[in-house]
């Protein structure tokens, strides 16, 4: 059963923090994506230009965990991310905005795609060369996109030649995903579940599958 928040009811949360990674917490049994920030993925490495590769994503996660794990937080919901079924919220500990503090100290980027709230803090941190700035790592969103494309390229080797449409079975029914659609890269085909590849949209529709909405 979905929580009230997952069903669309806005609510504030409070409780001890469990750190999932640098920008994701669990508070009051809800998964919370911190509002307005983005940081390195846990498995992301930095380096290059003569600097050895090092696990900067794990370093950020461990640093945030050391600072906030177990502390009492109050989170004000700003949005709900239906794709990943998680709350987006501005969270504070002892009155300190966690997102603002992480950006100001060079542990996260301002996620300008969604909010300009921490733009100034990031610029100041970048000028001072704090934390993640200048470490040779990809911007997290670009890193995720590159990783998804790489996985998709590997996975496409399993597709019959010229038949790259993915027929997926989910709670929503039999749905096919065209290359370029939002969920195409992360959709996996499991033939043992009855999922399959199609060579054209017409073929998929004739077999009783419907096109993904996005």
Short mmCIF file of C-alpha atoms in Angstrom, two decimals:
data_model
loop_
_atom_site.label_atom_id
_atom_site.label_comp_id
_atom_site.label_asym_id
_atom_site.label_seq_id
_atom_site.Cartn_x
_atom_site.Cartn_y
_atom_site.Cartn_z
CA UNK A 1 0.00 0.00 0.00
CA UNK A 2 1.32 3.44 -0.92
CA UNK A 3 1.84 6.04 1.78
CA UNK A 4 -0.37 9.13 1.77
CA UNK A 5 2.52 11.10 0.32
CA UNK A 6 2.98 8.61 -2.51
CA UNK A 7 -0.74 8.96 -3.24
CA UNK A 8 -0.25 12.68 -3.73
CA UNK A 9 -1.04 14.09 -0.28
CA UNK A 10 1.49 16.77 0.65
CA UNK A 11 2.94 16.40 4.13
CA UNK A 12 5.90 17.40 6.24
CA UNK A 13 8.15 14.73 7.71
CA UNK A 14 10.28 14.58 10.80
CA UNK A 15 12.47 11.92 12.31
CA UNK A 16 15.99 10.52 12.46
CA UNK A 17 17.97 10.61 9.23
CA UNK A 18 19.21 7.55 7.38
CA UNK A 19 21.57 8.58 4.59
CA UNK A 20 21.14 6.64 1.32
CA UNK A 21 23.64 8.74 -0.63
CA UNK A 22 24.75 12.34 -0.94
CA UNK A 23 21.36 13.74 -1.94
CA UNK A 24 18.91 11.07 -0.79
CA UNK A 25 17.71 10.36 2.75
CA UNK A 26 15.14 8.23 4.50
CA UNK A 27 13.09 10.19 7.05
CA UNK A 28 10.02 8.79 8.81
CA UNK A 29 10.15 5.72 6.53
CA UNK A 30 9.90 7.90 3.41
CA UNK A 31 12.59 8.12 0.76
CA UNK A 32 13.47 11.81 0.39
CA UNK A 33 15.33 13.43 -2.50
CA UNK A 34 16.77 16.70 -1.24
CA UNK A 35 15.29 19.71 -2.99
CA UNK A 36 17.46 21.75 -5.33
CA UNK A 37 20.69 19.76 -5.20
CA UNK A 38 22.49 17.03 -7.10
CA UNK A 39 25.71 15.26 -6.24
CA UNK A 40 28.01 12.50 -7.46
CA UNK A 41 26.51 9.02 -7.71
CA UNK A 42 27.77 6.49 -5.14
CA UNK A 43 29.67 4.53 -7.81
CA UNK A 44 31.07 7.60 -9.58
CA UNK A 45 34.82 8.15 -9.89
CA UNK A 46 36.73 11.40 -10.37
CA UNK A 47 40.21 12.07 -11.70
CA UNK A 48 41.91 12.53 -15.03
CA UNK A 49 44.47 15.01 -16.35
CA UNK A 50 47.21 13.23 -14.45
CA UNK A 51 45.13 12.62 -11.31
CA UNK A 52 44.45 8.93 -10.51
CA UNK A 53 40.80 7.87 -10.48
CA UNK A 54 39.28 7.88 -7.01
CA UNK A 55 35.78 7.13 -5.66
CA UNK A 56 34.47 10.66 -5.23
CA UNK A 57 30.84 9.49 -5.16
CA UNK A 58 31.46 7.19 -2.21
CA UNK A 59 33.44 9.96 -0.50
CA UNK A 60 30.51 12.38 -0.76
CA UNK A 61 28.03 9.76 0.52
CA UNK A 62 30.30 8.85 3.44
CA UNK A 63 30.85 12.50 4.33
CA UNK A 64 27.13 13.26 4.35
CA UNK A 65 26.49 10.09 6.36
CA UNK A 66 29.10 11.02 8.97
CA UNK A 67 27.48 14.43 9.36
CA UNK A 68 23.77 13.62 9.39
CA UNK A 69 23.16 9.91 10.06
CA UNK A 70 20.82 9.49 13.03
CA UNK A 71 20.22 13.20 13.57
CA UNK A 72 16.68 14.55 13.79
CA UNK A 73 15.48 16.24 10.61
CA UNK A 74 12.39 18.20 9.66
CA UNK A 75 11.50 18.01 5.97
CA UNK A 76 9.08 20.24 4.08
CA UNK A 77 7.82 18.61 0.91
CA UNK A 78 8.25 20.64 -2.27
CA UNK A 79 7.33 17.98 -4.85
CA UNK A 80 6.80 14.28 -5.41
CA UNK A 81 8.90 12.29 -7.88
CA UNK A 82 6.46 9.74 -9.25
CA UNK A 83 9.07 8.09 -11.46
CA UNK A 84 11.06 6.91 -8.45
CA UNK A 85 8.22 7.07 -5.90
CA UNK A 86 9.98 9.47 -3.55
CA UNK A 87 9.35 12.76 -1.82
CA UNK A 88 11.28 15.85 -2.87
CA UNK A 89 11.79 18.05 0.18
CA UNK A 90 13.79 20.78 1.85
CA UNK A 91 15.17 19.27 5.06
CA UNK A 92 16.69 20.98 8.08
CA UNK A 93 18.70 19.71 11.05
CA UNK A 94 18.92 22.06 14.04
CA UNK A 95 17.54 24.78 11.79
CA UNK A 96 20.23 24.31 9.12
CA UNK A 97 19.06 23.69 5.56
CA UNK A 98 20.89 20.47 4.64
CA UNK A 99 20.84 21.15 0.90
CA UNK A 100 22.15 24.67 1.30
CA UNK A 101 24.93 23.49 3.62
CA UNK A 102 26.02 20.71 1.24
CA UNK A 103 26.19 23.07 -1.73
CA UNK A 104 27.97 25.79 0.26
CA UNK A 105 30.63 23.34 1.43
CA UNK A 106 31.24 21.82 -1.98
CA UNK A 107 29.53 18.49 -1.34
CA UNK A 108 26.74 19.00 -3.88
CA UNK A 109 25.85 21.00 -6.97
CA UNK A 110 22.91 23.37 -7.25
CA UNK A 111 20.38 21.46 -9.38
CA UNK A 112 19.43 24.44 -11.55
CA UNK A 113 17.25 22.33 -13.80
CA UNK A 114 14.74 22.27 -10.93
CA UNK A 115 15.63 25.18 -8.66
CA UNK A 116 17.87 28.24 -8.45
CA UNK A 117 17.68 28.32 -4.65
CA UNK A 118 21.34 27.41 -4.12
CA UNK A 119 22.88 29.06 -7.17
CA UNK A 120 24.90 31.63 -5.21
CA UNK A 121 26.17 29.04 -2.73
CA UNK A 122 27.53 26.87 -5.53
CA UNK A 123 29.24 29.76 -7.26
CA UNK A 124 30.98 30.76 -4.03
CA UNK A 125 32.07 27.16 -3.38
CA UNK A 126 33.38 26.82 -6.94
CA UNK A 127 35.42 30.03 -6.68
CA UNK A 128 36.99 28.74 -3.46
CA UNK A 129 37.60 25.28 -4.97
CA UNK A 130 35.75 23.51 -2.17
CA UNK A 131 34.98 19.79 -2.15
CA UNK A 132 33.74 18.40 -5.44
CA UNK A 133 34.73 21.42 -7.52
CA UNK A 134 37.76 20.79 -9.68
CA UNK A 135 37.90 17.05 -8.95
CA UNK A 136 37.62 16.04 -12.60
CA UNK A 137 34.25 14.33 -12.25
CA UNK A 138 31.35 14.56 -14.68
CA UNK A 139 28.31 16.56 -13.68
CA UNK A 140 26.07 13.89 -12.05
CA UNK A 141 23.24 14.23 -14.56
CA UNK A 142 25.68 13.78 -17.44
CA UNK A 143 27.28 10.80 -15.68
CA UNK A 144 23.88 9.12 -15.29
CA UNK A 145 22.98 9.76 -18.92
CA UNK A 146 26.32 8.39 -20.15
CA UNK A 147 25.95 5.28 -17.98
CA UNK A 148 22.41 4.66 -19.19
CA UNK A 149 23.49 4.96 -22.82
CA UNK A 150 26.37 2.57 -22.26
CA UNK A 151 24.07 0.01 -20.66
CA UNK A 152 21.57 0.46 -23.45
CA UNK A 153 24.25 -0.04 -26.09
CA UNK A 154 25.33 -3.30 -24.47
CA UNK A 155 21.75 -4.46 -24.07
CA UNK A 156 20.88 -3.70 -27.69
CA UNK A 157 23.30 -6.40 -28.80
CA UNK A 158 20.60 -8.86 -27.67
CA UNK A 159 18.00 -7.32 -29.99
CA UNK A 160 17.29 -8.97 -33.35
CA UNK A 161 18.74 -6.90 -36.18
CA UNK A 162 16.42 -4.01 -37.02
CA UNK A 163 14.05 -4.86 -34.16
CA UNK A 164 14.87 -2.43 -31.35
CA UNK A 165 11.38 -1.79 -29.94
CA UNK A 166 11.05 -3.14 -26.40
CA UNK A 167 7.88 -4.96 -25.41
CA UNK A 168 7.67 -4.76 -21.62
CA UNK A 169 5.10 -6.28 -19.25
CA UNK A 170 4.27 -4.30 -16.12
CA UNK A 171 1.36 -3.61 -13.76
CA UNK A 172 0.09 -1.23 -16.43
CA UNK A 173 -0.09 -4.07 -18.95
CA UNK A 174 1.76 -4.84 -22.16
CA UNK A 175 3.61 -1.69 -23.21
CA UNK A 176 6.18 -1.10 -25.92
CA UNK A 177 8.96 1.50 -25.75
CA UNK A 178 10.42 3.13 -28.83
CA UNK A 179 14.10 4.25 -28.98
CA UNK A 180 14.28 7.81 -27.65
CA UNK A 181 11.33 7.53 -25.26
CA UNK A 182 11.85 8.46 -21.60
CA UNK A 183 12.01 4.94 -20.15
CA UNK A 184 13.56 3.16 -23.13
CA UNK A 185 17.14 2.95 -21.84
CA UNK A 186 16.23 1.54 -18.44
CA UNK A 187 13.67 -0.97 -19.75
CA UNK A 188 14.97 -4.54 -19.78
CA UNK A 189 13.48 -7.42 -21.76
CA UNK A 190 12.95 -10.74 -20.00
CA UNK A 191 11.76 -13.33 -22.55
CA UNK A 192 10.98 -15.80 -19.76
CA UNK A 193 8.27 -13.36 -18.58
CA UNK A 194 6.77 -13.13 -22.03
CA UNK A 195 8.49 -9.86 -22.91
CA UNK A 196 9.82 -9.47 -26.43
CA UNK A 197 11.34 -7.30 -29.16
CA UNK A 198 9.33 -5.80 -32.01
CA UNK A 199 10.50 -4.57 -35.39
CA UNK A 200 7.81 -1.91 -35.80
CA UNK A 201 5.11 -0.12 -33.83
CA UNK A 202 2.50 -1.65 -36.11
CA UNK A 203 3.75 -5.15 -35.27
CA UNK A 204 3.58 -4.39 -31.54
CA UNK A 205 0.07 -2.96 -31.75
CA UNK A 206 -1.12 -5.90 -33.83
CA UNK A 207 0.14 -8.21 -31.07
CA UNK A 208 -1.93 -6.31 -28.49
CA UNK A 209 0.71 -4.04 -26.99
CA UNK A 210 0.28 -0.29 -26.54
CA UNK A 211 2.88 2.45 -26.90
CA UNK A 212 4.36 4.01 -23.74
CA UNK A 213 2.93 7.45 -23.10
CA UNK A 214 6.32 9.13 -22.80
#
